[in-house]
Amino acid sequence: MIWERPEPGERRSVRLSRQAVTAAAVALADAEGLEAVSLRRVAAALGTGPMRLYGYLDSKDDLLDLMMDAVCGEIPPPPPGDWREELRAIARDTQRTARRHPWYVTLLGTRQPYGPNGLAYSERLFAAVARLGLPARLTVHAVDAVRAYIAGFLQLELLPGPEAEPGEEKLAYLARSVATGRYPTLAWIIAEFEAVGPDEAFAEGLERVLDGIAAARPGAS
Amino acid sequence: MIWERPEPGERRSVRLSRQAVTAAAVALADAEGLEAVSLRRVAAALGTGPMRLYGYLDSKDDLLDLMMDAVCGEIPPPPPGDWREELRAIARDTQRTARRHPWYVTLLGTRQPYGPNGLAYSERLFAAVARLGLPARLTVHAVDAVRAYIAGFLQLELLPGPEAEPGEEKLAYLARSVATGRYPTLAWIIAEFEAVGPDEAFAEGLERVLDGIAAARPGAS
DNA sequence: GCCCTTCTCGATACAGCGTATCGACACGAT
DNA sequence: ATCGTGTCGATACGCTGTATCGAGAAGGGC
């Protein structure tokens, strides 16, 4: 009888793609942090099993590379402008993007962004600095300074720490540490400290770097 | 008979201390990388079991904090000098220390160094910059720029990537990417690229940052 | 249609992880 | 000696990444 016969099985498997896998992983990391991204969790979010993902990547490390490159791909090219304006725009947009995916800064501690989007990002940094007409060597140094600053600062901003709007516990910790008298300059800074927003801090620090780059131009000293 | 009687059991447990646990973990990370540091492995290196470590720390995360602070403790205070000299010395010694423990840059992607040694490190940065007599706000920005640059650059240096003396495979990857024509400035840089040692690159980038800080002094423009 | 080959999929397994739990033992106080 | 407390380590649990293998699907040849 018809009612006793199993219905034709639905298409068993879910359509996958590398892009879909990556997006699921990014969504999971955004929702619960990087530690929540396991192959099982990603696969479950896609309605399949973990071993299926191995058709699209070789290892979990590959997945992390893909996730990093996806974030790089969200950072837009800068509007055309002079070298400083372009670098400022890149820096700002990197910050915005990293805030949407704070786990990105953790990935910066384990790998370099050399996927296609990561290379495009580098290209833009180099193109902006190349406007200065510096020799290749100095251009590399300048780009290194900018990108290192951006990455380093975003880690300062996005990782929990005493300087980054800590909860009561961390401030109390800092106050106790400073009360030991072992950190006098830090004590002065904290006493004088007016909460500076990370946007301003980031921009000001960047200006220091850009001023330093400007000083490297022939005839600039 | 004497030969059949068990000998009095030796002292069952091994002496532990937080310092010993940390040192064992650091040694393991140095030898095999951060991923090799499991509580089981650390405990085994100490001749005991993993649960024993919980008498000295609450979690594996605590262990990573301790490891980070231990590395900060290896970075010596700078010899007294002017502000630039002191910052250069701090930067150089940070680089040296990080090279001995390359996993330190990975930890910089997951936590901030606010242990006692980490605070001492901050104190030294602040003390050097404070010689400039800038207001607290500008001092914070300057220190942020320096420390962010140091951390960011060390990640560029110590993590595998196309720019960092790659094996044949990565260079071939870069060459292929550049051959797409999508990264023209990168192509120019690679064509002009003379292998620059990381020491020089680090120092040059740092000078850009220090020049920028110098430019922030009243009357410096 | 049937049979064979190849590919895909997913269940199962394994070794390892961090950490909770609990029984055994040691030690100190009475 | 007995009792209470603390320490230790074995065991267990839920989770991880990934190897493995059997079942089923799909395609091609006859």
Coordinates of C-alpha atoms (C1' of nucleotides) in Angstrom, one line a residue:
Chain A
M1 CA 0.0 0.0 0.0
I2 CA 1.2 3.5 -0.8
W3 CA 1.1 4.5 2.8
E4 CA 3.4 1.8 3.8
R5 CA 6.0 2.5 1.1
P6 CA 8.8 4.9 1.9
E7 CA 8.6 8.1 0.1
P8 CA 11.6 8.6 -2.3
G9 CA 14.4 9.8 -0.2
E10 CA 15.0 13.4 -0.5
R11 CA 18.3 14.5 -1.8
R12 CA 20.5 13.2 0.9
S13 CA 23.2 15.7 0.7
V14 CA 23.3 19.4 1.1
R15 CA 24.9 21.5 -1.6
L16 CA 28.3 22.7 -0.3
S17 CA 30.9 25.0 -1.6
R18 CA 34.1 26.4 -0.1
Q19 CA 32.4 29.8 0.1
A20 CA 29.4 28.3 2.0
V21 CA 31.7 26.5 4.4
T22 CA 33.7 29.6 5.0
A23 CA 30.6 31.7 5.6
A24 CA 29.2 29.2 8.1
A25 CA 32.5 29.3 10.0
V26 CA 32.6 33.1 10.0
A27 CA 29.0 33.3 11.2
L28 CA 29.8 30.9 14.0
A29 CA 33.0 32.7 15.0
D30 CA 31.1 36.0 15.0
A31 CA 28.4 34.5 17.2
E32 CA 30.4 32.6 19.7
G33 CA 34.1 33.3 19.1
L34 CA 36.8 31.4 17.4
E35 CA 37.0 28.5 19.8
A36 CA 33.4 27.6 18.9
V37 CA 34.5 26.9 15.3
S38 CA 34.9 23.2 15.1
L39 CA 34.4 21.2 12.0
R40 CA 31.5 19.4 13.7
R41 CA 29.8 22.7 14.5
V42 CA 30.4 24.2 11.0
A43 CA 29.1 21.0 9.4
A44 CA 26.1 20.9 11.7
A45 CA 25.3 24.5 10.8
L46 CA 25.3 23.4 7.1
G47 CA 23.2 20.4 7.8
T48 CA 25.9 17.8 7.1
G49 CA 28.7 15.9 8.8
P50 CA 32.2 17.0 9.5
M51 CA 33.9 14.6 7.2
R52 CA 32.1 16.2 4.3
L53 CA 34.1 19.4 4.7
Y54 CA 37.2 17.5 3.7
G55 CA 36.1 17.6 0.2
Y56 CA 36.5 21.4 0.3
L57 CA 39.6 21.8 2.5
D58 CA 42.3 19.6 3.8
S59 CA 42.4 20.6 7.4
K60 CA 41.0 22.9 9.9
D61 CA 44.0 25.1 9.3
D62 CA 42.8 25.6 5.8
L63 CA 39.5 26.7 7.2
L64 CA 41.1 29.3 9.3
D65 CA 43.0 30.6 6.3
L66 CA 39.8 30.9 4.4
M67 CA 38.1 32.7 7.2
M68 CA 41.0 35.2 7.4
D69 CA 40.9 35.8 3.7
A70 CA 37.1 36.3 3.8
V71 CA 37.6 39.1 6.4
C72 CA 40.3 40.7 4.2
G73 CA 37.8 40.6 1.4
E74 CA 35.4 42.7 3.5
I75 CA 37.8 45.6 3.7
P76 CA 37.0 47.9 0.8
P77 CA 39.6 49.6 -1.4
P78 CA 40.2 53.2 -0.3
P79 CA 38.7 56.1 -2.2
P80 CA 41.4 57.6 -4.4
G81 CA 43.3 60.3 -2.6
D82 CA 46.7 61.3 -1.6
W83 CA 48.9 58.7 0.1
R84 CA 48.0 59.7 3.6
E85 CA 44.3 59.8 2.9
E86 CA 44.4 56.3 1.4
L87 CA 46.3 54.9 4.3
R88 CA 43.9 56.5 6.7
A89 CA 41.0 55.0 4.9
I90 CA 42.5 51.6 4.8
A91 CA 43.3 51.7 8.5
R92 CA 39.9 52.9 9.4
D93 CA 38.1 50.3 7.3
T94 CA 40.4 47.6 8.7
Q95 CA 39.4 48.6 12.2
R96 CA 35.7 48.6 11.3
T97 CA 36.0 45.2 9.7
A98 CA 38.0 43.8 12.6
R99 CA 35.4 45.0 15.0
R100 CA 32.8 43.1 13.2
H101 CA 35.0 40.0 13.4
P102 CA 37.1 40.4 16.5
W103 CA 38.5 36.9 16.1
Y104 CA 40.4 38.2 13.1
V105 CA 43.1 39.7 15.4
T106 CA 43.6 36.3 16.9
L107 CA 44.2 34.8 13.5
L108 CA 46.8 37.5 12.9
G109 CA 48.7 35.9 15.7
T110 CA 48.9 32.5 13.9
R111 CA 49.1 33.2 10.2
Q112 CA 49.7 35.8 7.6
P113 CA 47.0 37.0 5.2
Y114 CA 48.3 35.7 1.9
G115 CA 45.0 34.6 0.3
P116 CA 43.8 36.5 -2.8
N117 CA 42.0 39.1 -0.7
G118 CA 44.9 39.4 1.7
L119 CA 47.2 40.1 -1.3
A120 CA 44.8 42.7 -2.6
Y121 CA 45.0 44.4 0.8
S122 CA 48.8 44.4 0.6
E123 CA 48.6 45.7 -2.9
R124 CA 46.5 48.7 -1.8
L125 CA 48.9 49.5 1.1
F126 CA 51.8 49.3 -1.3
A127 CA 50.0 51.3 -4.0
A128 CA 49.3 54.1 -1.5
V129 CA 52.8 54.3 -0.2
A130 CA 54.2 54.0 -3.7
R131 CA 52.8 57.4 -4.4
L132 CA 55.6 58.8 -2.3
G133 CA 58.1 57.7 -5.0
L134 CA 60.4 56.1 -2.5
P135 CA 62.8 53.4 -3.4
A136 CA 61.5 49.8 -3.1
R137 CA 63.3 49.2 0.1
L138 CA 61.9 52.3 1.9
T139 CA 58.5 51.5 0.5
V140 CA 58.6 48.0 2.1
H141 CA 59.7 49.5 5.4
A142 CA 56.9 52.1 5.3
V143 CA 54.3 49.5 4.5
D144 CA 55.6 47.2 7.2
A145 CA 55.3 50.1 9.7
V146 CA 51.7 50.8 8.8
R147 CA 50.5 47.3 8.6
A148 CA 52.3 46.3 11.8
Y149 CA 50.9 49.3 13.6
I150 CA 47.4 48.5 12.4
A151 CA 47.6 44.9 13.4
G152 CA 49.2 45.5 16.7
F153 CA 46.9 48.3 17.6
L154 CA 43.8 46.3 16.8
Q155 CA 45.0 43.6 19.1
L156 CA 45.4 46.2 21.8
E157 CA 41.9 47.4 21.1
L158 CA 40.0 44.2 20.7
L159 CA 41.6 41.9 23.2
P160 CA 40.6 42.2 26.9
G161 CA 43.2 44.1 28.9
P162 CA 43.5 46.8 31.5
E163 CA 43.7 49.6 29.0
A164 CA 40.7 48.7 27.1
E165 CA 37.7 49.7 29.1
P166 CA 38.0 46.9 31.5
G167 CA 35.4 45.6 33.8
E168 CA 35.7 46.6 37.4
E169 CA 38.0 43.6 38.2
K170 CA 40.7 44.6 35.8
L171 CA 40.7 48.2 37.0
A172 CA 41.0 47.1 40.5
Y173 CA 43.8 44.9 39.5
L174 CA 45.6 47.7 37.8
A175 CA 45.1 50.0 40.8
R176 CA 46.5 47.4 43.1
S177 CA 49.5 46.8 40.8
V178 CA 50.2 50.5 40.6
A179 CA 49.9 50.9 44.4
T180 CA 53.0 48.7 44.8
G181 CA 55.0 51.7 43.6
R182 CA 56.7 49.5 41.0
Y183 CA 55.2 51.3 38.0
P184 CA 55.5 55.0 38.7
T185 CA 55.0 56.2 35.1
L186 CA 52.1 54.0 34.7
A187 CA 50.6 55.5 37.9
W188 CA 51.0 58.9 36.4
I189 CA 49.4 57.9 33.2
I190 CA 46.5 56.4 35.0
A191 CA 46.1 59.4 37.3
E192 CA 46.1 61.7 34.3
F193 CA 44.1 59.3 32.2
E194 CA 41.1 60.6 30.5
A195 CA 39.3 57.9 28.7
V196 CA 40.3 58.2 25.1
G197 CA 38.1 56.5 22.6
P198 CA 39.8 53.8 20.6
D199 CA 39.0 55.6 17.4
E200 CA 41.0 58.6 18.5
A201 CA 43.8 56.6 19.9
F202 CA 44.1 54.6 16.7
A203 CA 44.0 57.6 14.5
E204 CA 46.6 59.5 16.6
G205 CA 48.9 56.6 16.7
L206 CA 48.5 56.2 12.9
E207 CA 49.4 59.9 12.5
R208 CA 52.7 59.3 14.4
V209 CA 53.5 56.5 11.9
L210 CA 52.5 58.6 8.9
D211 CA 54.5 61.5 10.1
G212 CA 57.4 59.2 10.4
I213 CA 57.0 58.0 6.9
A214 CA 56.7 61.5 5.7
A215 CA 60.0 62.3 7.4
A216 CA 61.6 59.6 5.3
R217 CA 61.1 61.5 2.1
P218 CA 64.2 63.1 0.6
G219 CA 64.4 66.7 1.7
A220 CA 61.7 66.0 4.4
S221 CA 64.0 66.5 7.3
Chain B
M1 CA 62.0 -12.3 53.6
I2 CA 63.5 -8.9 52.9
W3 CA 63.6 -9.4 49.2
E4 CA 59.9 -10.0 49.1
R5 CA 58.9 -7.0 51.2
P6 CA 58.2 -3.9 49.2
E7 CA 60.6 -1.1 49.8
P8 CA 59.1 1.9 51.5
G9 CA 57.4 3.9 48.8
E10 CA 59.4 6.8 47.6
R11 CA 58.0 10.2 48.0
R12 CA 55.1 9.9 45.8
S13 CA 54.7 13.4 44.6
V14 CA 57.0 15.7 42.9
R15 CA 57.6 19.1 44.2
L16 CA 55.7 21.6 42.1
S17 CA 55.5 25.3 42.0
R18 CA 53.9 27.8 39.6
Q19 CA 57.3 28.7 38.4
A20 CA 58.2 25.1 37.7
V21 CA 54.9 24.5 35.8
T22 CA 55.5 27.6 33.7
A23 CA 59.1 26.7 32.9
A24 CA 58.1 23.2 31.8
A25 CA 55.4 24.7 29.6
V26 CA 57.8 27.3 28.1
A27 CA 60.4 24.6 27.4
L28 CA 57.8 22.5 25.7
A29 CA 56.5 25.3 23.6
D30 CA 60.1 26.2 22.6
A31 CA 60.8 22.7 21.6
E32 CA 57.6 21.8 19.8
G33 CA 55.4 24.9 19.5
L34 CA 52.5 26.2 21.3
E35 CA 50.1 23.4 20.2
A36 CA 52.2 20.9 21.9
V37 CA 51.6 22.5 25.3
S38 CA 48.8 20.4 26.8
L39 CA 48.3 20.0 30.5
R40 CA 49.1 16.3 30.1
R41 CA 52.4 17.0 28.3
V42 CA 53.4 19.6 30.8
A43 CA 52.5 17.4 33.8
A44 CA 54.4 14.5 32.2
A45 CA 57.5 16.6 31.8
L46 CA 57.2 17.3 35.5
G47 CA 56.7 13.7 36.4
T48 CA 53.2 14.0 37.6
G49 CA 49.6 14.0 36.3
P50 CA 47.6 16.8 34.7
M51 CA 45.1 17.3 37.5
R52 CA 48.0 18.2 39.8
L53 CA 48.5 21.4 37.9
Y54 CA 45.1 22.6 39.0
G55 CA 46.6 23.2 42.4
Y56 CA 48.7 26.0 40.8
L57 CA 46.4 27.4 38.2
D58 CA 42.7 27.3 37.4
S59 CA 42.7 26.6 33.8
K60 CA 44.9 26.2 30.7
D61 CA 44.3 29.8 30.0
D62 CA 46.0 30.7 33.2
L63 CA 49.0 28.7 32.0
L64 CA 49.1 30.7 28.8
D65 CA 49.0 33.9 30.8
L66 CA 51.9 32.7 33.0
M67 CA 53.9 31.7 29.9
M68 CA 53.4 35.1 28.3
D69 CA 54.5 36.9 31.5
A70 CA 57.5 34.7 31.8
V71 CA 58.6 35.8 28.3
C72 CA 58.0 39.4 29.2
G73 CA 60.2 38.8 32.2
E74 CA 63.1 37.8 29.9
I75 CA 63.1 41.2 28.2
P76 CA 65.6 43.3 30.1
P77 CA 65.2 46.9 31.1
P78 CA 66.9 49.2 28.6
P79 CA 70.3 50.8 29.5
P80 CA 69.6 54.4 30.5
G81 CA 69.8 56.7 27.5
D82 CA 67.6 59.2 25.7
W83 CA 64.1 58.4 24.8
R84 CA 64.9 57.0 21.3
E85 CA 67.8 54.9 22.6
E86 CA 65.7 53.4 25.3
L87 CA 62.9 52.6 22.9
R88 CA 65.3 51.1 20.4
A89 CA 66.8 48.9 23.1
I90 CA 63.4 47.8 24.3
A91 CA 62.4 47.0 20.7
R92 CA 65.5 45.1 19.9
D93 CA 65.4 43.1 23.1
T94 CA 61.8 42.3 22.5
Q95 CA 62.7 41.0 19.1
R96 CA 65.5 38.9 20.5
T97 CA 63.3 37.4 23.2
A98 CA 60.5 36.7 20.8
R99 CA 62.8 34.9 18.5
R100 CA 63.7 32.6 21.4
H101 CA 60.1 32.0 22.0
P102 CA 58.3 32.5 18.7
W103 CA 55.0 31.3 20.1
Y104 CA 54.9 34.5 22.1
V105 CA 53.6 36.4 19.1
T106 CA 50.8 33.9 18.9
L107 CA 49.8 34.6 22.5
L108 CA 49.8 38.3 21.6
G109 CA 46.8 37.5 19.4
T110 CA 44.8 36.1 22.2
R111 CA 45.7 38.1 25.4
Q112 CA 47.4 41.2 26.6
P113 CA 50.5 41.1 28.8
Y114 CA 49.2 42.4 32.1
G115 CA 51.1 40.2 34.4
P116 CA 53.7 41.7 36.7
N117 CA 56.5 41.4 34.0
G118 CA 54.1 42.7 31.4
L119 CA 53.3 45.7 33.4
A120 CA 57.0 46.3 34.0
Y121 CA 57.5 46.2 30.3
S122 CA 54.7 48.8 29.8
E123 CA 56.3 50.9 32.6
R124 CA 59.5 51.0 30.7
L125 CA 57.9 52.0 27.5
F126 CA 56.0 54.8 29.3
A127 CA 59.1 55.9 31.2
A128 CA 61.1 56.2 28.0
V129 CA 58.4 58.2 26.2
A130 CA 57.7 60.3 29.2
R131 CA 61.1 61.8 28.8
L132 CA 59.6 63.8 26.0
G133 CA 57.5 65.6 28.4
L134 CA 54.3 65.2 26.4
P135 CA 50.9 65.4 28.0
A136 CA 49.5 62.1 29.2
R137 CA 47.3 61.7 26.2
L138 CA 50.0 62.1 23.7
T139 CA 52.2 59.8 25.7
V140 CA 49.7 57.1 25.6
H141 CA 49.3 57.5 21.9
A142 CA 53.1 57.3 21.4
V143 CA 53.4 54.2 23.5
D144 CA 50.5 52.6 21.7
A145 CA 52.2 53.3 18.4
V146 CA 55.5 51.8 19.5
R147 CA 54.1 48.7 21.2
A148 CA 51.6 48.1 18.4
Y149 CA 54.4 48.4 15.8
I150 CA 56.7 46.0 17.8
A151 CA 54.0 43.4 18.2
G152 CA 52.7 43.7 14.7
F153 CA 56.1 43.6 13.1
L154 CA 57.2 40.6 15.1
Q155 CA 54.2 38.7 13.9
L156 CA 55.2 39.6 10.3
E157 CA 58.7 38.4 11.0
L158 CA 58.0 35.2 12.9
L159 CA 54.9 33.8 11.3
P160 CA 55.3 32.0 8.0
G161 CA 54.4 34.1 5.1
P162 CA 55.4 35.0 1.6
E163 CA 57.6 37.9 2.6
A164 CA 59.5 36.1 5.3
E165 CA 62.1 33.9 3.5
P166 CA 59.5 31.4 2.3
G167 CA 60.3 28.0 1.0
E168 CA 60.1 27.5 -2.7
E169 CA 56.5 26.8 -2.6
K170 CA 55.4 30.1 -1.2
L171 CA 57.6 32.1 -3.6
A172 CA 56.1 30.1 -6.4
Y173 CA 52.7 31.0 -5.0
L174 CA 53.6 34.7 -4.9
A175 CA 55.0 34.6 -8.4
R176 CA 51.8 33.0 -9.7
S177 CA 49.6 35.5 -7.9
V178 CA 51.6 38.4 -9.2
A179 CA 51.5 37.0 -12.7
T180 CA 47.7 37.5 -12.7
G181 CA 48.4 41.2 -13.1
R182 CA 46.1 41.9 -10.1
Y183 CA 48.8 43.2 -7.9
P184 CA 51.0 45.5 -10.0
T185 CA 52.7 47.4 -7.1
L186 CA 53.4 44.2 -5.4
A187 CA 54.9 43.0 -8.7
W188 CA 57.1 46.0 -8.7
I189 CA 58.2 45.5 -5.2
I190 CA 59.0 41.9 -5.8
A191 CA 61.0 42.7 -8.9
E192 CA 63.0 45.3 -7.0
F193 CA 63.1 43.3 -3.9
E194 CA 66.4 42.8 -2.4
A195 CA 66.3 40.5 0.6
V196 CA 66.3 42.8 3.5
G197 CA 67.2 41.2 6.8
P198 CA 64.5 41.4 9.4
D199 CA 66.8 43.2 11.8
E200 CA 67.1 46.1 9.3
A201 CA 63.5 46.1 8.4
F202 CA 62.4 46.1 12.0
A203 CA 64.9 48.9 12.9
E204 CA 63.8 51.0 9.8
G205 CA 60.2 50.7 10.5
L206 CA 60.8 51.6 14.1
E207 CA 62.6 54.7 13.0
R208 CA 59.5 55.7 11.0
V209 CA 57.5 55.4 14.2
L210 CA 60.1 57.3 16.3
D211 CA 60.3 60.0 13.7
G212 CA 56.6 60.4 13.9
I213 CA 56.7 60.6 17.6
A214 CA 59.4 63.2 17.5
A215 CA 57.2 65.2 15.1
A216 CA 54.5 65.4 17.8
R217 CA 56.7 67.5 20.1
P218 CA 55.7 71.1 20.3
G219 CA 57.8 73.1 18.0
A220 CA 59.0 69.9 16.2
S221 CA 57.2 70.6 12.9
Chain C
dG1 C1' 17.7 -4.3 -17.5
dC2 C1' 21.9 -6.1 -15.3
dC3 C1' 26.5 -5.8 -13.7
dC4 C1' 30.6 -3.6 -12.6
dT5 C1' 33.4 0.4 -11.4
dT6 C1' 33.9 4.6 -9.3
dC7 C1' 32.6 8.3 -6.4
dT8 C1' 30.2 10.3 -2.6
dC9 C1' 28.6 10.3 1.8
dG10 C1' 28.2 9.6 6.6
dA11 C1' 28.7 6.6 10.6
dT12 C1' 32.1 4.9 13.4
dA13 C1' 36.5 4.9 15.5
dC14 C1' 40.7 6.6 17.4
dA15 C1' 43.9 9.4 19.9
dG16 C1' 44.2 13.5 22.1
dC17 C1' 42.3 17.5 24.6
dG18 C1' 40.6 20.2 29.2
dT19 C1' 38.7 19.3 33.2
dA20 C1' 35.1 17.1 36.6
dT21 C1' 34.9 13.6 40.0
dC22 C1' 35.9 10.4 43.5
dG23 C1' 38.3 7.0 46.2
dA24 C1' 42.6 6.0 48.4
dC25 C1' 46.1 7.5 51.2
dA26 C1' 48.8 10.6 54.1
dC27 C1' 49.0 13.7 57.8
dG28 C1' 47.8 16.2 61.9
dA29 C1' 45.0 16.9 65.9
dT30 C1' 42.7 15.0 69.8
Chain D
dA1 C1' 43.7 4.7 68.0
dT2 C1' 40.2 7.5 65.7
dC3 C1' 38.5 11.2 63.1
dG4 C1' 38.8 15.0 59.9
dT5 C1' 41.1 17.4 56.3
dG6 C1' 44.0 17.8 52.5
dT7 C1' 46.5 15.9 48.6
dC8 C1' 47.0 13.0 44.9
dG9 C1' 46.2 10.5 40.9
dA10 C1' 43.2 7.3 38.3
dT11 C1' 39.1 7.4 35.8
dA12 C1' 35.6 9.4 33.3
dC13 C1' 33.2 12.6 30.3
dG14 C1' 32.3 15.6 26.5
dC15 C1' 34.6 17.6 23.0
dT16 C1' 38.2 18.0 19.2
dG17 C1' 40.5 16.8 14.3
dT18 C1' 40.7 13.4 11.3
dA19 C1' 41.4 8.3 9.6
dT20 C1' 38.7 4.6 8.0
dC21 C1' 35.4 1.9 5.9
dG22 C1' 30.9 0.2 4.4
dA23 C1' 26.7 1.5 2.1
dG24 C1' 24.5 3.6 -1.5
dA25 C1' 24.3 6.4 -5.7
dA26 C1' 25.6 7.3 -10.2
dG27 C1' 27.5 6.3 -14.6
dG28 C1' 29.0 3.4 -18.3
dG29 C1' 29.2 -0.8 -20.9
dC30 C1' 27.0 -4.8 -22.6

